Coordinates of C-alpha atoms in Angstrom, one line a residue:
M1 CA 84.8 97.8 42.3
N2 CA 84.8 95.0 39.2
T3 CA 88.2 96.4 36.5
S4 CA 86.7 94.0 34.0
T5 CA 84.5 96.5 33.1
I6 CA 87.1 99.2 32.0
S7 CA 87.9 99.3 28.6
S8 CA 91.3 99.6 28.7
D9 CA 93.4 101.1 25.1
A10 CA 97.5 100.3 25.4
N11 CA 97.7 103.4 23.7
E12 CA 95.8 105.7 24.8
F13 CA 98.0 107.2 27.4
A14 CA 101.4 107.3 25.7
G15 CA 103.3 110.0 24.7
K16 CA 101.8 111.5 29.0
R17 CA 103.8 111.9 32.1
V18 CA 102.1 111.3 34.9
L19 CA 102.8 112.4 38.9
V20 CA 100.6 110.3 41.7
T21 CA 100.8 110.9 44.4
G22 CA 100.3 108.0 46.9
G23 CA 101.2 105.9 44.7
T24 CA 102.0 102.8 46.8
K25 CA 98.9 102.0 47.9
G26 CA 95.6 102.3 47.6
A27 CA 93.5 104.2 45.6
G28 CA 96.8 105.5 44.7
K29 CA 98.6 102.8 43.1
A30 CA 95.3 101.6 41.6
I31 CA 95.7 104.4 39.2
A32 CA 99.0 104.4 38.3
D33 CA 98.6 100.7 38.0
R34 CA 95.7 102.2 34.8
F35 CA 97.9 105.2 33.5
Q36 CA 100.4 102.0 33.6
Q37 CA 98.5 100.0 31.5
G38 CA 97.8 103.2 29.2
G39 CA 101.1 103.8 28.2
A40 CA 102.1 106.9 30.6
T41 CA 105.5 107.1 31.8
V42 CA 104.3 107.1 35.7
I43 CA 106.2 109.3 38.6
I44 CA 104.5 107.9 41.8
T45 CA 105.7 110.0 45.7
A46 CA 105.0 108.5 48.0
R47 CA 105.8 108.5 51.8
L48 CA 106.7 104.6 52.7
R49 CA 107.3 101.8 50.0
P50 CA 105.1 98.8 49.7
D51 CA 105.8 95.7 52.1
G52 CA 108.2 94.4 50.2
K53 CA 110.0 96.7 47.3
D54 CA 112.5 98.0 49.4
G55 CA 115.3 98.7 47.0
Q56 CA 113.4 97.3 43.4
P57 CA 111.6 99.8 41.1
L58 CA 107.5 99.7 41.1
Y59 CA 107.2 99.8 37.3
P60 CA 110.1 98.6 35.4
G61 CA 111.7 99.9 32.7
G62 CA 109.6 103.3 33.1
C63 CA 110.7 103.9 36.7
L64 CA 112.8 107.1 37.7
D65 CA 112.5 105.2 41.6
R66 CA 116.4 106.7 42.3

């Protein structure tokens, strides 16, 4: 998919909270990234952390990753 054709407004989801299941890899991660770019507070769930991210928040500054 060519994401350069998808418009992105930095405030499109401002003030919204989004829960994305399976948000550490693949399509779930792409969805979580898009909501975060749009200004949403993103909370993700997954069975496993992505490789190389042990102990690191996935979305610094807006992550409830504890």
